[in-house]
mmCIF file of C-alpha atoms and ligand atoms in Angstrom:
data_model
loop_
_atom_site.group_PDB
_atom_site.id
_atom_site.type_symbol
_atom_site.label_atom_id
_atom_site.label_comp_id
_atom_site.label_asym_id
_atom_site.label_seq_id
_atom_site.Cartn_x
_atom_site.Cartn_y
_atom_site.Cartn_z
ATOM 1 C CA UNK A 1 15.398 16.820 32.058
ATOM 2 C CA UNK A 2 12.713 14.409 31.651
ATOM 3 C CA UNK A 3 10.442 13.559 34.818
ATOM 4 C CA UNK A 4 13.000 14.808 37.054
ATOM 5 C CA UNK A 5 11.688 16.344 40.263
ATOM 6 C CA UNK A 6 14.402 19.018 40.592
ATOM 7 C CA UNK A 7 12.838 20.380 43.954
ATOM 8 C CA UNK A 8 13.655 16.912 45.395
ATOM 9 C CA UNK A 9 17.124 17.060 45.564
ATOM 10 C CA UNK A 10 18.587 16.784 49.065
ATOM 11 C CA UNK A 11 22.218 17.496 49.812
ATOM 12 C CA UNK A 12 24.266 15.704 52.135
ATOM 13 C CA UNK A 13 26.704 18.506 53.449
ATOM 14 C CA UNK A 14 30.042 17.142 54.585
ATOM 15 C CA UNK A 15 31.837 20.323 54.944
ATOM 16 C CA UNK A 16 34.125 19.331 51.931
ATOM 17 C CA UNK A 17 34.347 18.355 48.380
ATOM 18 C CA UNK A 18 32.883 15.010 49.179
ATOM 19 C CA UNK A 19 29.484 16.641 49.778
ATOM 20 C CA UNK A 20 26.791 15.003 47.281
ATOM 21 C CA UNK A 21 23.183 15.259 46.317
ATOM 22 C CA UNK A 22 20.598 12.860 46.371
ATOM 23 C CA UNK A 23 18.404 13.043 43.407
ATOM 24 C CA UNK A 24 14.625 11.919 43.980
ATOM 25 C CA UNK A 25 12.236 11.398 41.278
ATOM 26 C CA UNK A 26 10.599 9.616 38.128
ATOM 27 C CA UNK A 27 12.110 8.701 34.929
ATOM 28 C CA UNK A 28 15.715 9.052 36.351
ATOM 29 C CA UNK A 29 16.969 5.905 35.134
ATOM 30 C CA UNK A 30 16.495 6.826 31.485
ATOM 31 C CA UNK A 31 17.962 10.261 32.296
ATOM 32 C CA UNK A 32 21.720 10.635 31.460
ATOM 33 C CA UNK A 33 22.042 13.933 33.140
ATOM 34 C CA UNK A 34 21.027 12.325 36.463
ATOM 35 C CA UNK A 35 24.446 10.643 36.361
ATOM 36 C CA UNK A 36 26.594 13.378 35.185
ATOM 37 C CA UNK A 37 28.457 13.644 38.110
ATOM 38 C CA UNK A 38 30.673 10.861 37.246
ATOM 39 C CA UNK A 39 34.116 11.316 35.547
ATOM 40 C CA UNK A 40 33.538 11.666 31.633
ATOM 41 C CA UNK A 41 35.472 9.085 29.633
ATOM 42 C CA UNK A 42 36.325 6.566 32.670
ATOM 43 C CA UNK A 43 34.985 2.855 32.604
ATOM 44 C CA UNK A 44 32.042 2.026 34.519
ATOM 45 C CA UNK A 45 31.009 -1.036 36.244
ATOM 46 C CA UNK A 46 27.694 -1.739 37.161
ATOM 47 C CA UNK A 47 27.329 -4.051 40.223
ATOM 48 C CA UNK A 48 23.778 -5.522 40.626
ATOM 49 C CA UNK A 49 22.231 -9.020 41.390
ATOM 50 C CA UNK A 50 20.274 -11.620 39.534
ATOM 51 C CA UNK A 51 16.940 -10.238 40.443
ATOM 52 C CA UNK A 52 17.380 -6.745 39.656
ATOM 53 C CA UNK A 53 19.620 -7.143 36.617
ATOM 54 C CA UNK A 54 16.965 -8.274 34.221
ATOM 55 C CA UNK A 55 14.897 -5.389 35.457
ATOM 56 C CA UNK A 56 16.982 -2.563 35.334
ATOM 57 C CA UNK A 57 20.504 -3.023 33.999
ATOM 58 C CA UNK A 58 20.061 -2.230 30.639
ATOM 59 C CA UNK A 59 18.240 1.015 31.172
ATOM 60 C CA UNK A 60 20.992 1.882 33.433
ATOM 61 C CA UNK A 61 23.766 1.048 30.953
ATOM 62 C CA UNK A 62 21.979 3.084 27.998
ATOM 63 C CA UNK A 63 21.915 6.213 30.520
ATOM 64 C CA UNK A 64 25.707 5.590 31.163
ATOM 65 C CA UNK A 65 26.840 4.748 27.519
ATOM 66 C CA UNK A 66 27.444 8.478 26.388
ATOM 67 C CA UNK A 67 29.500 9.273 29.517
ATOM 68 C CA UNK A 68 31.665 6.118 30.110
ATOM 69 C CA UNK A 69 34.306 4.573 27.857
ATOM 70 C CA UNK A 70 33.006 1.390 28.721
ATOM 71 C CA UNK A 71 30.181 0.019 31.033
ATOM 72 C CA UNK A 72 30.562 -3.369 32.121
ATOM 73 C CA UNK A 73 28.117 -5.431 34.443
ATOM 74 C CA UNK A 74 28.451 -7.862 37.286
ATOM 75 C CA UNK A 75 25.692 -9.774 38.585
ATOM 76 C CA UNK A 76 25.871 -11.229 42.049
ATOM 77 C CA UNK A 77 23.620 -13.874 43.821
ATOM 78 C CA UNK A 78 20.639 -12.163 45.547
ATOM 79 C CA UNK A 79 20.278 -12.420 49.246
ATOM 80 C CA UNK A 80 21.576 -11.223 52.291
ATOM 81 C CA UNK A 81 23.172 -14.418 53.149
ATOM 82 C CA UNK A 82 25.572 -13.502 50.108
ATOM 83 C CA UNK A 83 26.626 -10.370 51.802
ATOM 84 C CA UNK A 84 30.171 -11.873 52.278
ATOM 85 C CA UNK A 85 33.787 -12.014 51.355
ATOM 86 C CA UNK A 86 32.974 -14.342 48.620
ATOM 87 C CA UNK A 87 30.681 -11.940 46.932
ATOM 88 C CA UNK A 88 32.961 -8.861 47.676
ATOM 89 C CA UNK A 89 35.662 -11.098 45.939
ATOM 90 C CA UNK A 90 33.377 -11.466 42.794
ATOM 91 C CA UNK A 91 33.647 -7.526 42.575
ATOM 92 C CA UNK A 92 37.515 -7.639 42.777
ATOM 93 C CA UNK A 93 37.878 -10.403 40.475
ATOM 94 C CA UNK A 94 35.604 -8.370 37.780
ATOM 95 C CA UNK A 95 37.573 -5.349 38.416
ATOM 96 C CA UNK A 96 41.074 -6.889 38.459
ATOM 97 C CA UNK A 97 40.090 -9.427 35.401
ATOM 98 C CA UNK A 98 38.832 -6.719 33.282
ATOM 99 C CA UNK A 99 41.800 -4.471 33.771
ATOM 100 C CA UNK A 100 39.885 -1.553 35.282
ATOM 101 C CA UNK A 101 41.868 1.289 36.554
ATOM 102 C CA UNK A 102 41.552 3.677 39.519
ATOM 103 C CA UNK A 103 39.316 6.250 37.841
ATOM 104 C CA UNK A 104 36.798 3.595 37.110
ATOM 105 C CA UNK A 105 33.301 4.278 38.650
ATOM 106 C CA UNK A 106 31.128 1.612 40.264
ATOM 107 C CA UNK A 107 27.402 1.948 40.086
ATOM 108 C CA UNK A 108 25.551 0.061 43.061
ATOM 109 C CA UNK A 109 22.338 -0.857 41.276
ATOM 110 C CA UNK A 110 20.046 -2.737 43.770
ATOM 111 C CA UNK A 111 18.972 -2.525 47.601
ATOM 112 C CA UNK A 112 20.679 -2.378 50.476
ATOM 113 C CA UNK A 113 22.799 -5.514 49.998
ATOM 114 C CA UNK A 114 24.104 -4.646 46.667
ATOM 115 C CA UNK A 115 24.751 -0.932 47.920
ATOM 116 C CA UNK A 116 26.561 -1.903 50.958
ATOM 117 C CA UNK A 117 28.777 -4.279 49.250
ATOM 118 C CA UNK A 118 29.462 -2.275 46.303
ATOM 119 C CA UNK A 119 30.351 0.647 48.448
ATOM 120 C CA UNK A 120 32.930 -1.398 50.283
ATOM 121 C CA UNK A 121 34.398 -2.611 47.383
ATOM 122 C CA UNK A 122 34.772 0.975 46.038
ATOM 123 C CA UNK A 123 36.410 1.843 49.151
ATOM 124 C CA UNK A 124 39.198 -0.951 48.890
ATOM 125 C CA UNK A 125 39.814 -1.071 45.269
ATOM 126 C CA UNK A 126 42.846 0.348 44.694
ATOM 127 C CA UNK A 127 42.561 2.089 48.021
ATOM 128 C CA UNK A 128 39.307 3.922 46.648
ATOM 129 C CA UNK A 129 37.446 4.414 43.467
ATOM 130 C CA UNK A 130 34.382 6.533 42.975
ATOM 131 C CA UNK A 131 30.876 5.176 42.976
ATOM 132 C CA UNK A 132 27.400 6.055 42.779
ATOM 133 C CA UNK A 133 24.284 4.612 44.502
ATOM 134 C CA UNK A 134 21.210 3.710 42.516
ATOM 135 C CA UNK A 135 19.161 2.184 45.069
ATOM 136 C CA UNK A 136 16.127 0.100 43.930
ATOM 137 C CA UNK A 137 14.475 -0.764 47.159
ATOM 138 C CA UNK A 138 12.413 1.541 49.562
ATOM 139 C CA UNK A 139 14.923 0.639 52.427
ATOM 140 C CA UNK A 140 17.956 1.643 50.293
ATOM 141 C CA UNK A 141 16.268 4.711 49.075
ATOM 142 C CA UNK A 142 15.267 5.998 52.457
ATOM 143 C CA UNK A 143 18.401 4.764 54.464
ATOM 144 C CA UNK A 144 21.066 2.605 53.168
ATOM 145 C CA UNK A 145 22.363 4.494 50.171
ATOM 146 C CA UNK A 146 22.824 7.568 52.066
ATOM 147 C CA UNK A 147 25.554 8.439 54.407
ATOM 148 C CA UNK A 148 28.399 6.338 53.301
ATOM 149 C CA UNK A 149 28.076 2.942 55.684
ATOM 150 C CA UNK A 150 29.443 0.046 53.823
ATOM 151 C CA UNK A 151 29.943 -3.311 54.870
ATOM 152 C CA UNK A 152 29.442 -7.058 54.591
ATOM 153 C CA UNK A 153 28.275 -9.384 57.552
ATOM 154 C CA UNK A 154 30.299 -11.773 59.459
ATOM 155 C CA UNK A 155 28.872 -15.068 60.951
ATOM 156 C CA UNK A 156 29.305 -13.635 64.379
ATOM 157 C CA UNK A 157 27.707 -10.164 63.471
ATOM 158 C CA UNK A 158 25.780 -8.050 61.201
ATOM 159 C CA UNK A 159 27.867 -5.327 59.147
ATOM 160 C CA UNK A 160 30.737 -5.905 61.207
ATOM 161 C CA UNK A 161 33.594 -5.690 58.390
ATOM 162 C CA UNK A 162 33.121 -2.340 56.451
ATOM 163 C CA UNK A 163 34.181 1.278 55.996
ATOM 164 C CA UNK A 164 32.955 4.670 55.774
ATOM 165 C CA UNK A 165 32.940 5.612 52.217
ATOM 166 C CA UNK A 166 30.799 8.254 50.595
ATOM 167 C CA UNK A 167 29.094 7.692 47.216
ATOM 168 C CA UNK A 168 29.475 10.532 44.441
ATOM 169 C CA UNK A 169 25.710 10.798 44.180
ATOM 170 C CA UNK A 170 22.701 8.944 45.134
ATOM 171 C CA UNK A 171 19.882 8.540 42.196
ATOM 172 C CA UNK A 172 16.575 7.483 43.610
ATOM 173 C CA UNK A 173 14.253 6.586 40.981
ATOM 174 C CA UNK A 174 10.740 6.184 42.436
ATOM 175 C CA UNK A 175 9.425 4.317 39.227
ATOM 176 C CA UNK A 176 11.878 1.364 40.340
ATOM 177 C CA UNK A 177 9.733 0.817 43.522
ATOM 178 C CA UNK A 178 6.819 -0.571 41.220
ATOM 179 C CA UNK A 179 8.287 -3.923 40.956
ATOM 180 C CA UNK A 180 9.065 -4.161 44.650
ATOM 181 C CA UNK A 181 7.351 -7.179 46.136
ATOM 182 C CA UNK A 182 4.806 -5.886 48.937
ATOM 183 C CA UNK A 183 7.005 -7.796 51.769
ATOM 184 C CA UNK A 184 10.273 -5.911 50.802
ATOM 185 C CA UNK A 185 7.903 -2.473 50.620
ATOM 186 C CA UNK A 186 7.114 -3.024 54.128
ATOM 187 C CA UNK A 187 10.590 -3.749 54.892
ATOM 188 C CA UNK A 188 11.565 -0.593 53.634
ATOM 189 C CA UNK A 189 8.553 1.041 55.812
ATOM 190 C CA UNK A 190 10.452 0.199 58.934
ATOM 191 C CA UNK A 191 13.284 2.546 58.126
ATOM 192 C CA UNK A 192 10.641 5.166 57.220
ATOM 193 C CA UNK A 193 8.892 4.698 60.370
ATOM 194 C CA UNK A 194 12.119 4.870 62.493
ATOM 195 C CA UNK A 195 12.708 8.638 61.635
ATOM 196 C CA UNK A 196 9.432 9.656 63.451
ATOM 197 C CA UNK A 197 10.061 8.560 67.171
ATOM 198 C CA UNK A 198 13.744 9.462 66.946
ATOM 199 C CA UNK A 199 13.815 13.052 65.301
ATOM 200 C CA UNK A 200 10.200 14.045 63.884
ATOM 201 C CA UNK A 201 7.064 13.305 65.266
ATOM 202 C CA UNK A 202 5.272 15.502 62.856
ATOM 203 C CA UNK A 203 6.410 13.059 60.275
ATOM 204 C CA UNK A 204 5.333 10.140 62.410
ATOM 205 C CA UNK A 205 1.718 11.648 62.220
ATOM 206 C CA UNK A 206 1.905 11.988 58.475
ATOM 207 C CA UNK A 207 3.152 8.039 58.118
ATOM 208 C CA UNK A 208 0.158 7.096 60.220
ATOM 209 C CA UNK A 209 -2.073 9.234 58.228
ATOM 210 C CA UNK A 210 -0.600 7.759 54.750
ATOM 211 C CA UNK A 211 0.340 4.336 55.766
ATOM 212 C CA UNK A 212 -2.203 2.733 53.439
ATOM 213 C CA UNK A 213 -1.280 5.019 50.616
ATOM 214 C CA UNK A 214 2.585 4.023 50.937
ATOM 215 C CA UNK A 215 1.774 0.335 51.243
ATOM 216 C CA UNK A 216 -0.307 0.940 47.907
ATOM 217 C CA UNK A 217 2.699 2.500 46.420
ATOM 218 C CA UNK A 218 0.988 5.617 45.856
ATOM 219 C CA UNK A 219 3.723 7.961 43.956
ATOM 220 C CA UNK A 220 3.152 11.103 45.639
ATOM 221 C CA UNK A 221 3.055 9.587 49.301
ATOM 222 C CA UNK A 222 6.495 7.616 48.292
ATOM 223 C CA UNK A 223 8.029 10.877 47.082
ATOM 224 C CA UNK A 224 7.340 12.476 50.419
ATOM 225 C CA UNK A 225 8.485 9.465 52.483
ATOM 226 C CA UNK A 226 11.558 9.243 50.467
ATOM 227 C CA UNK A 227 12.347 12.949 50.513
ATOM 228 C CA UNK A 228 11.701 13.496 54.052
ATOM 229 C CA UNK A 229 13.596 10.630 55.262
ATOM 230 C CA UNK A 230 16.523 11.626 53.111
ATOM 231 C CA UNK A 231 16.522 14.969 54.538
ATOM 232 C CA UNK A 232 16.560 13.792 58.086
ATOM 233 C CA UNK A 233 19.120 11.439 57.478
ATOM 234 C CA UNK A 234 21.241 14.256 55.698
ATOM 235 C CA UNK A 235 20.801 16.162 58.668
ATOM 236 C CA UNK A 236 22.520 13.630 60.916
ATOM 237 C CA UNK A 237 25.157 12.464 58.961
ATOM 238 C CA UNK A 238 26.196 16.039 58.143
ATOM 239 C CA UNK A 239 26.685 16.395 61.743
ATOM 240 C CA UNK A 240 28.435 13.148 62.772
ATOM 241 C CA UNK A 241 29.266 11.385 59.746
ATOM 242 C CA UNK A 242 31.477 8.702 61.431
ATOM 243 C CA UNK A 243 29.205 7.847 64.370
ATOM 244 C CA UNK A 244 30.953 9.626 67.124
ATOM 245 C CA UNK A 245 27.530 10.333 68.757
ATOM 246 C CA UNK A 246 24.479 11.548 67.389
ATOM 247 C CA UNK A 247 24.404 9.246 64.308
ATOM 248 C CA UNK A 248 23.734 6.254 66.683
ATOM 249 C CA UNK A 249 20.283 7.294 66.872
ATOM 250 C CA UNK A 250 19.654 6.000 63.373
ATOM 251 C CA UNK A 251 20.170 2.569 64.822
ATOM 252 C CA UNK A 252 16.960 2.680 66.724
ATOM 253 C CA UNK A 253 15.605 -0.886 66.827
ATOM 254 C CA UNK A 254 18.797 -2.109 65.263
ATOM 255 C CA UNK A 255 20.451 -3.790 68.450
ATOM 256 C CA UNK A 256 17.529 -5.892 68.763
ATOM 257 C CA UNK A 257 17.031 -6.476 65.104
ATOM 258 C CA UNK A 258 20.339 -7.282 64.503
ATOM 259 C CA UNK A 259 20.280 -10.014 66.772
ATOM 260 C CA UNK A 260 17.338 -11.406 65.273
ATOM 261 C CA UNK A 261 19.151 -11.207 61.714
ATOM 262 C CA UNK A 262 22.188 -13.207 63.083
ATOM 263 C CA UNK A 263 20.567 -15.181 65.424
ATOM 264 C CA UNK A 264 17.987 -16.586 62.817
ATOM 265 C CA UNK A 265 20.386 -16.926 60.082
ATOM 266 C CA UNK A 266 21.142 -14.132 57.548
ATOM 267 C CA UNK A 267 18.080 -13.866 55.174
ATOM 268 C CA UNK A 268 15.610 -15.702 57.273
ATOM 269 C CA UNK A 269 13.958 -12.416 58.379
ATOM 270 C CA UNK A 270 14.233 -9.368 56.220
ATOM 271 C CA UNK A 271 16.287 -6.533 57.625
ATOM 272 C CA UNK A 272 13.216 -4.228 57.773
ATOM 273 C CA UNK A 273 11.485 -6.704 59.565
ATOM 274 C CA UNK A 274 14.056 -7.542 62.056
ATOM 275 C CA UNK A 275 14.114 -3.741 62.581
ATOM 276 C CA UNK A 276 10.409 -3.405 62.877
ATOM 277 C CA UNK A 277 10.161 -5.872 65.745
ATOM 278 C CA UNK A 278 13.201 -4.458 67.124
ATOM 279 C CA UNK A 279 11.821 -0.947 67.339
ATOM 280 C CA UNK A 280 8.984 -2.639 69.547
ATOM 281 C CA UNK A 281 11.459 -4.113 71.716
ATOM 282 C CA UNK A 282 13.567 -0.765 71.988
ATOM 283 C CA UNK A 283 10.121 1.175 72.704
ATOM 284 C CA UNK A 284 9.382 -1.214 75.665
ATOM 285 C CA UNK A 285 12.804 -0.671 77.071
ATOM 286 C CA UNK A 286 12.441 2.773 76.808
ATOM 287 C CA UNK A 287 9.125 2.532 78.797
ATOM 288 C CA UNK A 288 10.832 0.293 81.345
ATOM 289 C CA UNK A 289 13.270 3.020 81.911
ATOM 290 C CA UNK A 290 10.506 5.544 82.587
ATOM 291 C CA UNK A 291 11.333 7.413 79.113
ATOM 292 C CA UNK A 292 7.938 7.136 77.544
ATOM 293 C CA UNK A 293 4.341 5.915 78.509
ATOM 294 C CA UNK A 294 2.625 2.684 77.552
ATOM 295 C CA UNK A 295 0.414 4.911 75.213
ATOM 296 C CA UNK A 296 3.550 5.868 73.310
ATOM 297 C CA UNK A 297 4.623 1.979 72.742
ATOM 298 C CA UNK A 298 0.995 1.167 71.794
ATOM 299 C CA UNK A 299 0.862 3.880 69.035
ATOM 300 C CA UNK A 300 4.402 2.717 67.571
ATOM 301 C CA UNK A 301 3.504 -0.789 67.768
ATOM 302 C CA UNK A 302 0.201 0.014 65.882
ATOM 303 C CA UNK A 303 1.963 1.583 63.298
ATOM 304 C CA UNK A 304 4.407 -0.985 62.932
ATOM 305 C CA UNK A 305 1.645 -3.369 62.539
ATOM 306 C CA UNK A 306 -0.033 -1.493 59.778
ATOM 307 C CA UNK A 307 3.028 -1.349 57.752
ATOM 308 C CA UNK A 308 2.642 -5.121 57.524
ATOM 309 C CA UNK A 309 5.674 -5.764 59.740
ATOM 310 C CA UNK A 310 6.100 -8.230 62.841
ATOM 311 C CA UNK A 311 5.636 -6.580 66.046
ATOM 312 C CA UNK A 312 7.004 -9.684 68.036
ATOM 313 C CA UNK A 313 10.775 -10.573 68.257
ATOM 314 C CA UNK A 314 12.076 -14.070 66.894
ATOM 315 C CA UNK A 315 12.635 -16.826 69.314
ATOM 316 C CA UNK A 316 16.270 -17.280 68.388
ATOM 317 C CA UNK A 317 17.136 -20.006 70.882
ATOM 318 C CA UNK A 318 14.508 -22.298 72.679
ATOM 319 C CA UNK A 319 16.759 -22.984 75.676
ATOM 320 C CA UNK A 320 18.012 -19.519 76.341
ATOM 321 C CA UNK A 321 16.610 -16.865 74.278
ATOM 322 C CA UNK A 322 17.072 -13.931 76.296
ATOM 323 C CA UNK A 323 20.641 -15.151 76.854
ATOM 324 C CA UNK A 324 21.248 -15.687 73.082
ATOM 325 C CA UNK A 325 19.885 -12.007 72.506
ATOM 326 C CA UNK A 326 22.487 -10.777 75.068
ATOM 327 C CA UNK A 327 25.359 -12.654 73.540
ATOM 328 C CA UNK A 328 24.468 -11.516 69.846
ATOM 329 C CA UNK A 329 24.005 -7.802 71.070
ATOM 330 C CA UNK A 330 27.462 -7.674 73.124
ATOM 331 C CA UNK A 331 29.255 -7.705 69.463
ATOM 332 C CA UNK A 332 26.965 -4.691 68.413
ATOM 333 C CA UNK A 333 29.266 -1.942 67.159
ATOM 334 C CA UNK A 334 27.710 0.355 69.921
ATOM 335 C CA UNK A 335 28.830 -1.703 72.886
ATOM 336 C CA UNK A 336 31.652 -0.656 74.644
ATOM 337 C CA UNK A 337 33.708 -2.837 76.910
ATOM 338 C CA UNK A 338 31.329 -5.424 76.708
ATOM 339 C CA UNK A 339 28.419 -3.314 77.805
ATOM 340 C CA UNK A 340 25.421 -3.002 75.564
ATOM 341 C CA UNK A 341 24.215 0.464 74.448
ATOM 342 C CA UNK A 342 20.754 0.872 73.144
ATOM 343 C CA UNK A 343 19.021 3.642 71.270
ATOM 344 C CA UNK A 344 16.030 4.391 73.326
ATOM 345 C CA UNK A 345 13.405 6.623 73.099
ATOM 346 C CA UNK A 346 13.734 9.865 75.540
ATOM 347 C CA UNK A 347 10.343 11.249 74.947
ATOM 348 C CA UNK A 348 8.369 11.150 71.611
ATOM 349 C CA UNK A 349 10.692 12.636 68.668
ATOM 350 C CA UNK A 350 13.985 12.591 70.634
ATOM 351 C CA UNK A 351 16.442 9.665 70.948
ATOM 352 C CA UNK A 352 19.149 8.735 73.383
ATOM 353 C CA UNK A 353 21.800 6.224 73.770
ATOM 354 C CA UNK A 354 21.827 4.097 77.047
ATOM 355 C CA UNK A 355 23.019 1.132 78.797
ATOM 356 C CA UNK A 356 20.330 -1.012 80.635
ATOM 357 C CA UNK A 357 20.766 -3.776 83.200
ATOM 358 C CA UNK A 358 20.827 -7.178 81.864
ATOM 359 C CA UNK A 359 17.870 -8.287 84.180
ATOM 360 C CA UNK A 360 15.712 -5.529 82.707
ATOM 361 C CA UNK A 361 16.647 -6.188 78.946
ATOM 362 C CA UNK A 362 15.772 -10.080 79.768
ATOM 363 C CA UNK A 363 12.231 -9.064 81.012
ATOM 364 C CA UNK A 364 11.876 -7.133 77.877
ATOM 365 C CA UNK A 365 13.067 -9.930 75.404
ATOM 366 C CA UNK A 366 10.823 -12.520 77.166
ATOM 367 C CA UNK A 367 7.680 -10.253 77.216
ATOM 368 C CA UNK A 368 8.388 -9.350 73.385
ATOM 369 C CA UNK A 369 9.287 -12.659 71.782
ATOM 370 C CA UNK A 370 6.703 -14.786 70.022
HETATM 371 P P1 NAD B 1 18.058 -6.348 49.573
HETATM 372 O O1 NAD B 1 19.397 -5.556 49.144
HETATM 373 O O2 NAD B 1 18.233 -7.718 49.929
HETATM 374 O O3 NAD B 1 16.831 -6.180 48.803
HETATM 375 C C1 NAD B 1 15.536 -6.921 48.823
HETATM 376 C C2 NAD B 1 15.081 -7.841 47.711
HETATM 377 O O4 NAD B 1 14.475 -6.879 46.809
HETATM 378 C C3 NAD B 1 16.363 -8.423 47.067
HETATM 379 O O5 NAD B 1 15.701 -9.753 46.745
HETATM 380 C C4 NAD B 1 16.152 -7.679 45.769
HETATM 381 O O6 NAD B 1 17.118 -8.582 44.541
HETATM 382 C C5 NAD B 1 15.111 -7.221 45.443
HETATM 383 N N1 NAD B 1 14.920 -6.097 44.529
HETATM 384 C C6 NAD B 1 15.565 -4.969 44.759
HETATM 385 N N2 NAD B 1 15.073 -4.033 44.119
HETATM 386 C C7 NAD B 1 13.937 -4.642 43.500
HETATM 387 C C8 NAD B 1 13.281 -4.093 42.708
HETATM 388 N N3 NAD B 1 13.028 -2.419 42.336
HETATM 389 N N4 NAD B 1 12.259 -4.882 42.142
HETATM 390 C C9 NAD B 1 12.154 -5.967 42.482
HETATM 391 N N5 NAD B 1 12.953 -6.364 43.372
HETATM 392 C C10 NAD B 1 13.913 -5.823 43.842
HETATM 393 O O7 NAD B 1 17.436 -5.736 50.857
HETATM 394 P P2 NAD B 1 16.931 -4.188 51.394
HETATM 395 O O8 NAD B 1 15.869 -4.140 52.231
HETATM 396 O O9 NAD B 1 17.200 -3.275 50.162
HETATM 397 O O10 NAD B 1 18.328 -3.883 52.333
HETATM 398 C C11 NAD B 1 18.980 -4.468 53.118
HETATM 399 C C12 NAD B 1 20.176 -4.299 53.723
HETATM 400 O O11 NAD B 1 20.684 -2.905 53.840
HETATM 401 C C13 NAD B 1 20.992 -4.970 54.914
HETATM 402 O O12 NAD B 1 22.139 -5.756 54.672
HETATM 403 C C14 NAD B 1 21.095 -3.814 55.838
HETATM 404 O O13 NAD B 1 22.194 -4.206 56.650
HETATM 405 C C15 NAD B 1 21.461 -2.962 55.004
HETATM 406 N N6 NAD B 1 21.349 -1.289 55.351
HETATM 407 C C16 NAD B 1 22.623 -0.663 55.461
HETATM 408 C C17 NAD B 1 22.487 0.584 55.816
HETATM 409 C C18 NAD B 1 23.547 1.754 55.586
HETATM 410 O O14 NAD B 1 23.262 2.679 56.099
HETATM 411 N N7 NAD B 1 24.331 1.245 54.854
HETATM 412 C C19 NAD B 1 21.010 1.147 56.205
HETATM 413 C C20 NAD B 1 19.980 0.471 56.497
HETATM 414 C C21 NAD B 1 20.167 -1.219 55.775
HETATM 415 N N1 LIG B 2 21.390 3.181 58.790
HETATM 416 C C1 LIG B 2 22.212 3.648 60.113
HETATM 417 C C2 LIG B 2 23.039 4.721 59.500
HETATM 418 O O1 LIG B 2 23.242 4.961 58.459
HETATM 419 O O2 LIG B 2 23.851 5.302 60.307
#
């Protein structure tokens, strides 16, 4: 296979026939063999958006042409604010209107927004059709395309309507990251950095040493970041696919981050930016709980800053900022009986899920918000 990094394949082992591979390499979009997992002769629908379609939809359609009887495409509006029922319905309109049957394969060509929505559409259409993730952002390559979480947003909460539904395969072509704006690359680095404090401080050391190369889109550095992130995520998802416990650690920084996204209005802050500031807040909370020291929080904050991400939370309500955070965080999926549960760092490289007194959380929010 041209340009295929055959050594860079990560397996998501779910213990049954739903297990699949993540292919990580260059030139994959031009390589029909990278997509051979889909049922030969079936129809295909590429779901993408107005930004990604002109860049990559033709190349993907060419790669799929020999395998599928028909390759159609649907171009959705671009943006987190369109991760909605309306956009989801556009996918169903295209599928039903085009007479697509239950053997149809959906291809999610885009970042996490397209990936999450396409996956949810695949989970629902005719009670489930196969889909393949072709992530085009760093964030999607290191996190959202892997592990089968699919969703749309609700005005009252982020990713609140969705399903666990695994793709047939994930194809990460690193070449696609060359067109990614710098701000989006930084947003993806938030999810790369996340894996260090929760699971692998040696990887954290490596990110610190290579952050400039990553921001400069150095191919070797990006390949390692994607491969290691996917491996760490695969290890967690393989143990706890449906987040009955361990998988929650992948949400480090997300409880505060989701409140920022919903509180500011979806799209105002990028998901990765909200996670960056959210990780600082979660680390501060960990310090308040006596689990890590100030030097650790400072080190993490320094790396988030060097990644080009915000290290201060947003003010989402001028009158009662902490109160609004608490209100939004109570609808977090990890909350139980109205009690918010936070992913905290329980010593560098180890995460835990804990409740914390409201008064303490308020202090952290007051201290961390601009
Ligand atoms: P995104 O999908 O909005 O993409 C970011 C922007 O980059 C968009 O404008 C997009 O059109 C553009 N873009 C995409 N690929 C490009 C390319 N190669 N070149 C130029 N522009 C390109 O955002 P994202 O950061 O990829 O994903 C964020 C979403 O992922 C959020 O909705 C978040 O909730 C979700 N998410 C899901 C999971 C999961 O496990 N399912 C995990 C993390 C995040
Ligand atoms: N991004 C968090 C998870 O997949 O569980």
